[in-house]
mmCIF file of C-alpha atoms and ligand atoms in Angstrom:
data_model
loop_
_atom_site.group_PDB
_atom_site.id
_atom_site.type_symbol
_atom_site.label_atom_id
_atom_site.label_comp_id
_atom_site.label_asym_id
_atom_site.label_seq_id
_atom_site.Cartn_x
_atom_site.Cartn_y
_atom_site.Cartn_z
ATOM 1 C CA UNK A 26 0.112 0.065 0.151
ATOM 2 C CA UNK A 27 1.282 3.500 -0.938
ATOM 3 C CA UNK A 28 1.854 5.505 2.269
ATOM 4 C CA UNK A 29 1.695 9.145 2.901
ATOM 5 C CA UNK A 30 3.503 10.725 5.498
ATOM 6 C CA UNK A 31 1.951 14.123 6.760
ATOM 7 C CA UNK A 32 3.374 14.138 10.273
ATOM 8 C CA UNK A 33 6.790 16.169 9.638
ATOM 9 C CA UNK A 34 6.504 17.735 13.158
ATOM 10 C CA UNK A 35 6.951 14.349 14.540
ATOM 11 C CA UNK A 36 9.895 13.380 12.663
ATOM 12 C CA UNK A 37 11.338 13.804 8.928
ATOM 13 C CA UNK A 38 13.156 11.348 6.760
ATOM 14 C CA UNK A 39 16.874 11.210 6.643
ATOM 15 C CA UNK A 40 17.897 13.133 3.526
ATOM 16 C CA UNK A 41 20.147 10.674 1.225
ATOM 17 C CA UNK A 42 22.979 13.301 1.045
ATOM 18 C CA UNK A 43 23.051 13.620 4.831
ATOM 19 C CA UNK A 44 23.262 9.759 4.778
ATOM 20 C CA UNK A 45 26.285 9.943 2.402
ATOM 21 C CA UNK A 46 27.769 12.323 4.769
ATOM 22 C CA UNK A 47 27.779 10.372 7.907
ATOM 23 C CA UNK A 48 28.649 7.004 6.185
ATOM 24 C CA UNK A 49 32.472 7.469 6.220
ATOM 25 C CA UNK A 50 32.069 7.962 10.142
ATOM 26 C CA UNK A 51 30.333 4.514 10.360
ATOM 27 C CA UNK A 52 32.847 2.838 8.598
ATOM 28 C CA UNK A 53 36.377 3.871 8.016
ATOM 29 C CA UNK A 54 36.307 7.127 10.286
ATOM 30 C CA UNK A 55 35.538 5.204 13.476
ATOM 31 C CA UNK A 56 38.136 6.755 15.754
ATOM 32 C CA UNK A 57 37.146 7.838 19.497
ATOM 33 C CA UNK A 58 37.287 11.651 19.060
ATOM 34 C CA UNK A 59 39.044 11.787 22.410
ATOM 35 C CA UNK A 60 42.005 9.328 21.229
ATOM 36 C CA UNK A 61 45.140 11.242 20.785
ATOM 37 C CA UNK A 62 46.394 9.279 17.551
ATOM 38 C CA UNK A 63 45.258 9.822 14.133
ATOM 39 C CA UNK A 64 42.005 7.979 14.142
ATOM 40 C CA UNK A 65 41.029 10.011 16.822
ATOM 41 C CA UNK A 66 42.333 13.311 15.369
ATOM 42 C CA UNK A 67 40.374 12.855 12.289
ATOM 43 C CA UNK A 68 37.001 12.290 13.973
ATOM 44 C CA UNK A 69 37.804 15.180 16.506
ATOM 45 C CA UNK A 70 38.296 17.374 13.307
ATOM 46 C CA UNK A 71 34.703 16.139 11.978
ATOM 47 C CA UNK A 72 32.918 17.238 15.258
ATOM 48 C CA UNK A 73 34.868 20.661 15.548
ATOM 49 C CA UNK A 74 34.109 21.239 11.591
ATOM 50 C CA UNK A 75 30.474 20.335 12.170
ATOM 51 C CA UNK A 76 30.113 22.698 15.427
ATOM 52 C CA UNK A 77 32.015 25.694 13.273
ATOM 53 C CA UNK A 78 29.269 25.189 10.578
ATOM 54 C CA UNK A 79 26.449 24.986 12.942
ATOM 55 C CA UNK A 80 27.398 28.243 14.714
ATOM 56 C CA UNK A 81 28.201 30.124 11.462
ATOM 57 C CA UNK A 82 24.541 29.393 10.388
ATOM 58 C CA UNK A 83 23.202 30.295 13.345
ATOM 59 C CA UNK A 84 25.365 33.251 13.855
ATOM 60 C CA UNK A 85 26.827 32.424 17.063
ATOM 61 C CA UNK A 86 30.311 31.323 18.303
ATOM 62 C CA UNK A 87 31.513 27.449 18.187
ATOM 63 C CA UNK A 88 32.046 27.850 21.854
ATOM 64 C CA UNK A 89 28.265 28.393 22.500
ATOM 65 C CA UNK A 90 27.155 25.250 20.550
ATOM 66 C CA UNK A 91 26.967 22.039 22.483
ATOM 67 C CA UNK A 92 26.153 18.667 20.912
ATOM 68 C CA UNK A 93 23.444 16.639 22.731
ATOM 69 C CA UNK A 94 21.141 13.789 22.006
ATOM 70 C CA UNK A 95 18.285 16.144 20.906
ATOM 71 C CA UNK A 96 15.509 18.530 21.882
ATOM 72 C CA UNK A 97 14.762 17.053 25.362
ATOM 73 C CA UNK A 98 18.172 16.615 27.002
ATOM 74 C CA UNK A 99 18.977 20.319 25.598
ATOM 75 C CA UNK A 100 15.730 22.001 27.200
ATOM 76 C CA UNK A 101 16.454 19.623 30.576
ATOM 77 C CA UNK A 102 19.996 21.035 30.697
ATOM 78 C CA UNK A 103 19.022 24.790 30.080
ATOM 79 C CA UNK A 104 16.232 24.737 32.859
ATOM 80 C CA UNK A 105 18.226 22.816 35.222
ATOM 81 C CA UNK A 106 21.061 25.019 34.854
ATOM 82 C CA UNK A 107 18.991 28.136 35.466
ATOM 83 C CA UNK A 108 17.898 26.808 38.619
ATOM 84 C CA UNK A 109 20.979 25.259 39.981
ATOM 85 C CA UNK A 110 23.545 27.778 38.593
ATOM 86 C CA UNK A 111 21.872 30.820 37.528
ATOM 87 C CA UNK A 112 20.010 31.352 40.613
ATOM 88 C CA UNK A 113 16.415 31.251 39.194
ATOM 89 C CA UNK A 114 14.031 30.757 41.975
ATOM 90 C CA UNK A 115 10.853 31.102 39.757
ATOM 91 C CA UNK A 116 9.705 29.879 36.190
ATOM 92 C CA UNK A 117 7.472 31.120 33.859
ATOM 93 C CA UNK A 118 6.426 29.076 31.357
ATOM 94 C CA UNK A 119 3.068 28.223 29.199
ATOM 95 C CA UNK A 120 0.543 25.425 29.308
ATOM 96 C CA UNK A 121 1.311 24.629 25.546
ATOM 97 C CA UNK A 122 5.028 23.826 25.824
ATOM 98 C CA UNK A 123 6.317 20.506 24.737
ATOM 99 C CA UNK A 124 6.409 18.002 27.308
ATOM 100 C CA UNK A 125 10.275 18.271 27.388
ATOM 101 C CA UNK A 126 9.548 21.510 29.152
ATOM 102 C CA UNK A 127 6.269 21.280 30.752
ATOM 103 C CA UNK A 128 7.612 18.011 32.529
ATOM 104 C CA UNK A 129 10.761 19.392 33.733
ATOM 105 C CA UNK A 130 9.493 22.615 35.191
ATOM 106 C CA UNK A 131 6.452 20.797 36.938
ATOM 107 C CA UNK A 132 9.200 18.618 38.540
ATOM 108 C CA UNK A 133 11.094 21.619 39.662
ATOM 109 C CA UNK A 134 8.066 22.970 41.027
ATOM 110 C CA UNK A 135 6.696 19.695 42.638
ATOM 111 C CA UNK A 136 10.261 18.455 44.163
ATOM 112 C CA UNK A 137 12.222 21.336 44.658
ATOM 113 C CA UNK A 138 10.034 24.055 45.651
ATOM 114 C CA UNK A 139 10.673 26.413 42.392
ATOM 115 C CA UNK A 140 8.037 28.662 41.684
ATOM 116 C CA UNK A 141 5.897 28.239 38.661
ATOM 117 C CA UNK A 142 3.503 30.396 36.858
ATOM 118 C CA UNK A 143 1.996 29.764 33.428
ATOM 119 C CA UNK A 144 1.487 32.728 31.097
ATOM 120 C CA UNK A 145 -2.089 33.155 29.521
ATOM 121 C CA UNK A 146 -2.736 31.891 26.119
ATOM 122 C CA UNK A 147 -4.781 33.936 23.878
ATOM 123 C CA UNK A 148 -7.514 32.413 21.702
ATOM 124 C CA UNK A 149 -5.178 32.849 18.664
ATOM 125 C CA UNK A 150 -2.696 30.445 20.426
ATOM 126 C CA UNK A 151 -0.257 33.313 20.920
ATOM 127 C CA UNK A 152 0.767 34.100 24.551
ATOM 128 C CA UNK A 153 -0.424 37.103 26.420
ATOM 129 C CA UNK A 154 2.706 39.506 26.587
ATOM 130 C CA UNK A 155 0.898 41.776 28.930
ATOM 131 C CA UNK A 156 0.140 38.868 31.148
ATOM 132 C CA UNK A 157 3.902 37.884 30.736
ATOM 133 C CA UNK A 158 4.895 41.490 32.100
ATOM 134 C CA UNK A 159 2.612 40.961 34.912
ATOM 135 C CA UNK A 160 3.959 37.467 35.872
ATOM 136 C CA UNK A 161 7.577 38.903 35.581
ATOM 137 C CA UNK A 162 6.620 42.085 37.706
ATOM 138 C CA UNK A 163 5.169 39.753 40.321
ATOM 139 C CA UNK A 164 7.618 37.096 40.419
ATOM 140 C CA UNK A 165 9.478 38.408 43.589
ATOM 141 C CA UNK A 166 12.940 36.828 42.456
ATOM 142 C CA UNK A 167 15.002 35.979 39.511
ATOM 143 C CA UNK A 168 13.067 34.073 36.735
ATOM 144 C CA UNK A 169 13.471 31.849 34.055
ATOM 145 C CA UNK A 170 11.140 32.245 31.392
ATOM 146 C CA UNK A 171 10.931 29.133 29.020
ATOM 147 C CA UNK A 172 8.545 29.700 25.681
ATOM 148 C CA UNK A 173 9.017 27.875 22.453
ATOM 149 C CA UNK A 174 9.461 29.316 19.268
ATOM 150 C CA UNK A 175 7.211 27.506 17.375
ATOM 151 C CA UNK A 176 4.544 25.143 18.674
ATOM 152 C CA UNK A 177 4.624 21.651 17.435
ATOM 153 C CA UNK A 178 1.115 21.157 17.488
ATOM 154 C CA UNK A 179 -0.450 24.199 16.138
ATOM 155 C CA UNK A 180 2.461 25.912 14.608
ATOM 156 C CA UNK A 181 2.272 29.478 16.205
ATOM 157 C CA UNK A 182 5.530 31.473 16.307
ATOM 158 C CA UNK A 183 6.621 33.381 19.263
ATOM 159 C CA UNK A 184 8.316 36.517 18.755
ATOM 160 C CA UNK A 185 11.943 35.796 20.153
ATOM 161 C CA UNK A 186 12.887 39.425 20.133
ATOM 162 C CA UNK A 187 9.989 40.697 22.132
ATOM 163 C CA UNK A 188 9.960 38.329 24.636
ATOM 164 C CA UNK A 189 13.786 38.253 24.959
ATOM 165 C CA UNK A 190 13.753 42.230 25.307
ATOM 166 C CA UNK A 191 11.250 41.980 28.223
ATOM 167 C CA UNK A 192 13.279 39.377 29.913
ATOM 168 C CA UNK A 193 16.183 41.569 29.615
ATOM 169 C CA UNK A 194 14.485 44.214 31.416
ATOM 170 C CA UNK A 195 13.535 42.124 34.665
ATOM 171 C CA UNK A 196 17.006 40.455 34.484
ATOM 172 C CA UNK A 197 15.460 37.310 33.424
ATOM 173 C CA UNK A 198 17.015 34.127 32.230
ATOM 174 C CA UNK A 199 15.282 33.112 28.799
ATOM 175 C CA UNK A 200 15.321 29.875 27.268
ATOM 176 C CA UNK A 201 13.277 28.925 24.113
ATOM 177 C CA UNK A 202 12.559 25.452 22.784
ATOM 178 C CA UNK A 203 13.525 26.181 19.032
ATOM 179 C CA UNK A 204 13.167 22.128 17.981
ATOM 180 C CA UNK A 205 10.526 23.215 15.262
ATOM 181 C CA UNK A 206 12.408 26.183 13.968
ATOM 182 C CA UNK A 207 16.162 25.411 13.566
ATOM 183 C CA UNK A 208 16.573 24.334 10.036
ATOM 184 C CA UNK A 209 13.267 25.819 9.012
ATOM 185 C CA UNK A 210 14.115 29.449 9.749
ATOM 186 C CA UNK A 211 17.110 31.819 9.596
ATOM 187 C CA UNK A 212 18.834 32.384 13.095
ATOM 188 C CA UNK A 213 21.040 35.424 14.022
ATOM 189 C CA UNK A 214 22.061 34.545 17.738
ATOM 190 C CA UNK A 215 24.377 37.130 18.260
ATOM 191 C CA UNK A 216 21.511 39.587 17.860
ATOM 192 C CA UNK A 217 18.737 37.691 19.479
ATOM 193 C CA UNK A 218 18.444 38.362 23.336
ATOM 194 C CA UNK A 219 18.114 34.679 24.339
ATOM 195 C CA UNK A 220 20.233 32.785 27.066
ATOM 196 C CA UNK A 221 19.738 29.136 25.574
ATOM 197 C CA UNK A 222 18.201 27.458 22.461
ATOM 198 C CA UNK A 223 17.645 23.801 21.456
ATOM 199 C CA UNK A 224 17.600 21.966 18.317
ATOM 200 C CA UNK A 225 16.881 18.329 17.136
ATOM 201 C CA UNK A 226 18.446 16.870 13.778
ATOM 202 C CA UNK A 227 15.545 14.648 13.117
ATOM 203 C CA UNK A 228 13.056 17.706 12.568
ATOM 204 C CA UNK A 229 14.875 18.832 9.300
ATOM 205 C CA UNK A 230 15.807 15.649 7.564
ATOM 206 C CA UNK A 231 19.161 15.041 9.840
ATOM 207 C CA UNK A 232 19.579 11.880 12.093
ATOM 208 C CA UNK A 233 17.682 11.187 15.236
ATOM 209 C CA UNK A 234 19.108 11.341 18.515
ATOM 210 C CA UNK A 235 21.133 14.418 17.983
ATOM 211 C CA UNK A 236 20.763 17.902 18.739
ATOM 212 C CA UNK A 237 22.291 21.194 20.138
ATOM 213 C CA UNK A 238 22.055 23.342 23.185
ATOM 214 C CA UNK A 239 23.092 26.897 22.395
ATOM 215 C CA UNK A 240 24.364 28.537 25.402
ATOM 216 C CA UNK A 241 25.096 32.275 25.205
ATOM 217 C CA UNK A 242 28.734 32.807 26.062
ATOM 218 C CA UNK A 243 27.876 35.431 29.006
ATOM 219 C CA UNK A 244 26.112 32.271 30.892
ATOM 220 C CA UNK A 245 28.247 30.071 32.875
ATOM 221 C CA UNK A 246 26.643 26.757 33.908
ATOM 222 C CA UNK A 247 27.873 23.436 35.278
ATOM 223 C CA UNK A 248 27.736 20.121 33.345
ATOM 224 C CA UNK A 249 24.009 18.452 33.435
ATOM 225 C CA UNK A 250 25.745 14.877 32.605
ATOM 226 C CA UNK A 251 28.772 13.977 34.643
ATOM 227 C CA UNK A 252 31.795 11.996 33.392
ATOM 228 C CA UNK A 253 34.331 12.379 30.869
ATOM 229 C CA UNK A 254 35.687 15.965 29.550
ATOM 230 C CA UNK A 255 33.932 15.698 26.246
ATOM 231 C CA UNK A 256 32.074 18.847 24.780
ATOM 232 C CA UNK A 257 34.574 21.186 26.560
ATOM 233 C CA UNK A 258 33.501 19.184 30.215
ATOM 234 C CA UNK A 259 29.915 20.239 29.537
ATOM 235 C CA UNK A 260 28.262 17.134 28.423
ATOM 236 C CA UNK A 261 30.602 13.907 29.303
ATOM 237 C CA UNK A 262 30.219 10.537 27.159
ATOM 238 C CA UNK A 263 31.610 9.587 23.826
ATOM 239 C CA UNK A 264 30.109 11.820 21.194
ATOM 240 C CA UNK A 265 27.409 10.824 18.765
ATOM 241 C CA UNK A 266 30.023 11.167 15.973
ATOM 242 C CA UNK A 267 28.031 10.297 12.996
ATOM 243 C CA UNK A 268 25.040 11.939 14.327
ATOM 244 C CA UNK A 269 26.913 15.336 14.639
ATOM 245 C CA UNK A 270 28.408 15.030 11.159
ATOM 246 C CA UNK A 271 24.681 14.028 10.112
ATOM 247 C CA UNK A 272 23.194 17.186 12.149
ATOM 248 C CA UNK A 273 25.656 19.730 10.508
ATOM 249 C CA UNK A 274 25.157 18.435 7.142
ATOM 250 C CA UNK A 275 21.354 18.501 7.262
ATOM 251 C CA UNK A 276 21.234 21.811 8.676
ATOM 252 C CA UNK A 277 23.799 23.156 5.814
ATOM 253 C CA UNK A 278 21.230 21.663 3.144
ATOM 254 C CA UNK A 279 18.106 23.153 5.044
ATOM 255 C CA UNK A 280 19.966 26.547 5.030
ATOM 256 C CA UNK A 281 21.054 26.489 1.296
ATOM 257 C CA UNK A 282 17.690 25.538 0.271
ATOM 258 C CA UNK A 283 15.275 27.553 2.670
ATOM 259 C CA UNK A 284 13.856 29.981 0.417
ATOM 260 C CA UNK A 285 12.761 27.434 -1.938
ATOM 261 C CA UNK A 286 11.663 24.827 0.493
ATOM 262 C CA UNK A 287 9.729 27.095 2.652
ATOM 263 C CA UNK A 288 7.716 28.578 -0.442
ATOM 264 C CA UNK A 289 6.846 25.241 -1.415
ATOM 265 C CA UNK A 290 5.779 23.716 1.617
ATOM 266 C CA UNK A 291 3.966 26.905 2.624
ATOM 267 C CA UNK A 292 2.183 26.702 -0.643
ATOM 268 C CA UNK A 293 1.101 23.021 0.158
ATOM 269 C CA UNK A 294 -0.229 23.755 3.462
ATOM 270 C CA UNK A 295 -2.285 26.753 2.213
ATOM 271 C CA UNK A 296 -3.862 24.509 -0.403
ATOM 272 C CA UNK A 297 -4.798 21.754 1.759
ATOM 273 C CA UNK A 298 -6.205 24.364 4.156
ATOM 274 C CA UNK A 299 -8.332 25.668 1.043
ATOM 275 C CA UNK A 300 -9.245 22.179 -0.080
ATOM 276 C CA UNK A 301 -10.410 21.355 3.101
ATOM 277 C CA UNK A 302 -12.672 24.310 3.710
ATOM 278 C CA UNK A 303 -14.254 23.598 0.386
ATOM 279 C CA UNK A 304 -14.937 19.964 0.711
ATOM 280 C CA UNK A 305 -15.432 19.183 4.193
ATOM 281 C CA UNK A 306 -18.326 20.982 6.050
ATOM 282 C CA UNK A 307 -17.636 22.340 9.812
ATOM 283 C CA UNK A 308 -14.033 22.291 9.392
ATOM 284 C CA UNK A 309 -11.972 24.817 11.231
ATOM 285 C CA UNK A 310 -8.127 25.645 11.927
ATOM 286 C CA UNK A 311 -6.396 25.635 15.362
ATOM 287 C CA UNK A 312 -3.805 28.339 15.733
ATOM 288 C CA UNK A 313 -2.920 31.486 13.853
ATOM 289 C CA UNK A 314 -3.028 29.855 10.494
ATOM 290 C CA UNK A 315 -2.962 33.200 8.518
ATOM 291 C CA UNK A 316 -0.598 34.932 10.750
ATOM 292 C CA UNK A 317 2.489 34.250 12.867
ATOM 293 C CA UNK A 318 2.668 30.499 12.149
ATOM 294 C CA UNK A 319 5.164 27.645 11.021
ATOM 295 C CA UNK A 320 4.577 26.816 7.425
ATOM 296 C CA UNK A 321 5.088 23.286 7.932
ATOM 297 C CA UNK A 322 2.045 22.675 10.184
ATOM 298 C CA UNK A 323 -1.576 22.644 9.557
ATOM 299 C CA UNK A 324 -3.991 21.583 12.570
ATOM 300 C CA UNK A 325 -7.558 21.056 11.511
ATOM 301 C CA UNK A 326 -10.604 20.512 13.940
ATOM 302 C CA UNK A 327 -13.251 18.372 12.510
ATOM 303 C CA UNK A 328 -16.606 18.123 14.011
ATOM 304 C CA UNK A 329 -17.342 15.317 16.326
ATOM 305 C CA UNK A 330 -19.141 12.257 15.187
ATOM 306 C CA UNK A 331 -18.683 8.780 15.449
ATOM 307 C CA UNK A 332 -16.766 8.714 12.257
ATOM 308 C CA UNK A 333 -14.410 11.750 13.156
ATOM 309 C CA UNK A 334 -13.648 10.232 16.795
ATOM 310 C CA UNK A 335 -11.846 7.140 14.554
ATOM 311 C CA UNK A 336 -10.350 9.419 12.142
ATOM 312 C CA UNK A 337 -6.707 8.867 13.311
ATOM 313 C CA UNK A 338 -7.056 4.974 12.985
ATOM 314 C CA UNK A 339 -8.882 5.020 9.619
ATOM 315 C CA UNK A 340 -6.196 7.376 7.997
ATOM 316 C CA UNK A 341 -3.637 4.930 9.375
ATOM 317 C CA UNK A 342 -5.799 1.740 7.605
ATOM 318 C CA UNK A 343 -5.505 3.919 4.411
ATOM 319 C CA UNK A 344 -1.725 4.463 4.541
ATOM 320 C CA UNK A 345 -2.207 8.366 5.720
ATOM 321 C CA UNK A 346 0.168 9.131 8.497
ATOM 322 C CA UNK A 347 -0.969 12.057 10.659
ATOM 323 C CA UNK A 348 -1.205 12.620 14.499
ATOM 324 C CA UNK A 349 -3.604 13.893 17.113
ATOM 325 C CA UNK A 350 -0.993 15.848 19.334
ATOM 326 C CA UNK A 351 2.936 15.350 19.701
ATOM 327 C CA UNK A 352 4.537 12.172 18.568
ATOM 328 C CA UNK A 353 5.550 11.579 22.256
ATOM 329 C CA UNK A 354 1.737 11.560 23.336
ATOM 330 C CA UNK A 355 -0.146 10.465 20.289
ATOM 331 C CA UNK A 356 0.337 6.648 21.434
ATOM 332 C CA UNK A 357 -0.905 7.091 24.822
ATOM 333 C CA UNK A 358 -3.897 9.437 23.651
ATOM 334 C CA UNK A 359 -5.175 11.120 26.635
ATOM 335 C CA UNK A 360 -5.999 14.251 24.070
ATOM 336 C CA UNK A 361 -3.908 16.915 23.428
ATOM 337 C CA UNK A 362 -2.998 19.540 26.402
ATOM 338 C CA UNK A 363 -2.264 22.090 23.561
ATOM 339 C CA UNK A 364 -5.721 21.804 22.042
ATOM 340 C CA UNK A 365 -7.135 21.622 25.357
ATOM 341 C CA UNK A 366 -5.470 24.771 26.591
ATOM 342 C CA UNK A 367 -6.569 26.901 23.396
ATOM 343 C CA UNK A 368 -9.921 25.521 22.252
ATOM 344 C CA UNK A 369 -12.422 24.439 25.144
ATOM 345 C CA UNK A 370 -14.752 23.351 22.536
ATOM 346 C CA UNK A 371 -15.339 19.512 23.168
ATOM 347 C CA UNK A 372 -17.531 18.927 20.106
ATOM 348 C CA UNK A 373 -14.298 18.967 17.809
ATOM 349 C CA UNK A 374 -11.532 16.514 16.865
ATOM 350 C CA UNK A 375 -8.161 18.006 16.222
ATOM 351 C CA UNK A 376 -5.838 16.215 13.717
ATOM 352 C CA UNK A 377 -2.296 17.916 12.915
ATOM 353 C CA UNK A 378 -1.021 17.533 9.394
ATOM 354 C CA UNK A 379 2.620 18.564 8.955
ATOM 355 C CA UNK A 380 4.542 18.785 5.683
ATOM 356 C CA UNK A 381 7.821 18.399 4.264
ATOM 357 C CA UNK A 382 9.855 19.306 0.948
ATOM 358 C CA UNK A 383 8.816 15.488 0.021
ATOM 359 C CA UNK A 384 5.151 16.065 -0.073
ATOM 360 C CA UNK A 385 3.174 16.948 -2.912
ATOM 361 C CA UNK A 386 -0.091 18.464 -3.845
ATOM 362 C CA UNK A 387 -1.224 15.139 -5.409
ATOM 363 C CA UNK A 388 -0.820 13.529 -1.981
ATOM 364 C CA UNK A 389 -2.957 16.326 -0.522
ATOM 365 C CA UNK A 390 -5.780 15.771 -3.226
ATOM 366 C CA UNK A 391 -5.638 11.962 -2.135
ATOM 367 C CA UNK A 392 -5.878 12.796 1.644
ATOM 368 C CA UNK A 393 -8.855 15.148 0.902
ATOM 369 C CA UNK A 394 -10.633 12.688 -0.964
ATOM 370 C CA UNK A 395 -10.160 9.878 1.740
ATOM 371 C CA UNK A 396 -11.303 12.528 4.461
ATOM 372 C CA UNK A 397 -14.391 13.212 2.248
ATOM 373 C CA UNK A 398 -15.074 9.202 2.647
ATOM 374 C CA UNK A 399 -14.169 9.007 6.308
ATOM 375 C CA UNK A 400 -15.690 12.075 8.119
HETATM 376 C C1 PLP B 177 8.932 21.445 20.256
HETATM 377 C C2 PLP B 177 9.632 20.182 20.695
HETATM 378 N N1 PLP B 177 10.220 20.372 21.743
HETATM 379 C C3 PLP B 177 11.180 19.317 22.001
HETATM 380 C C4 PLP B 177 11.080 17.957 21.051
HETATM 381 C C5 PLP B 177 11.916 16.770 21.631
HETATM 382 O O1 PLP B 177 12.983 16.633 20.913
HETATM 383 P P1 PLP B 177 13.662 15.209 20.848
HETATM 384 O O2 PLP B 177 12.650 14.036 20.430
HETATM 385 O O3 PLP B 177 14.735 15.231 19.666
HETATM 386 O O4 PLP B 177 14.283 15.163 22.261
HETATM 387 C C6 PLP B 177 10.025 17.832 20.304
HETATM 388 C C7 PLP B 177 10.041 16.629 19.418
HETATM 389 O O5 PLP B 177 9.875 15.588 19.621
HETATM 390 C C8 PLP B 177 9.664 19.082 19.488
HETATM 391 O O6 PLP B 177 8.529 19.080 18.843
#
């Protein structure tokens, strides 16, 4: 059966060019980067070149880029460091963060007595900036603000500069989960008021299990993982060598083709939205579809019925891959915490379709035809 993959916010396929770059590091270039002889020197060079390339693309200093296992580890490291090393006593976050953030701040609140407040979410899915200011004013101690750049379920984009500037005013630490935007948007970290950002290679056609944590050079933290001296004593453990090579290659390709791919994917998403409106009565969209929003994500609400309640299951039976929430929760399915936070209408079923450069209008047409049958 032909399969249609419309779940690119969960993960993307590995680009064959990325695989080609990784392969030598799985075969002949296998040395431990910490070894002092030639095998080690050659893989160490591979890692340091990858770091330089990533730093250049993000307009950061190579010393600010740390390779990790992905978005979850990076956010855990940043949030814990803000509490343990940077004197934050209070965390301001939002109810629509990824669980990598939400569960971390909730843990710190329940087990370490750290203050926690959630900024209000407007019906558009954007955060209420006036409420954020109020929370910062009333926090009564140094704050960590942790707010995601793009929401992985509804696609809404945060204004990093506006939030960072507000954080500066209150001397707060600012961490942003940028897992859905690195590799999809240009970054200029030297001119962005943020202390920590994160990324995961598998969201932009790189390998899984590798990511970065950007730590602004003015911030000094202690390691989260203890052990050897890898990553300049900041992240112990033998490096995910071929993952790191793949991460850098994927980011290089994404950057090179950004204009072309983002326009193509955005067109596909708008086309699907228009076709849904034309063909499925009662369909609505979650998030700020026509405003500040990721071009890769389309979150759709179908009117609730016996048929629509089975929609994800039936799409899957027909070879169409989409999800109800983030990939980490869609198996358990207690419903999406993001949709609950922005849309209190219980008579709707939300489905996230998310696209990549590999999808086509023909695929959209096939999905629409199937949805007409299934809804
Ligand atoms: C917004 C966001 N943050 C964090 C993560 C976690 O990243 P990873 O699975 O690489 O740890 C994901 C993806 O799963 C995500 O979409």
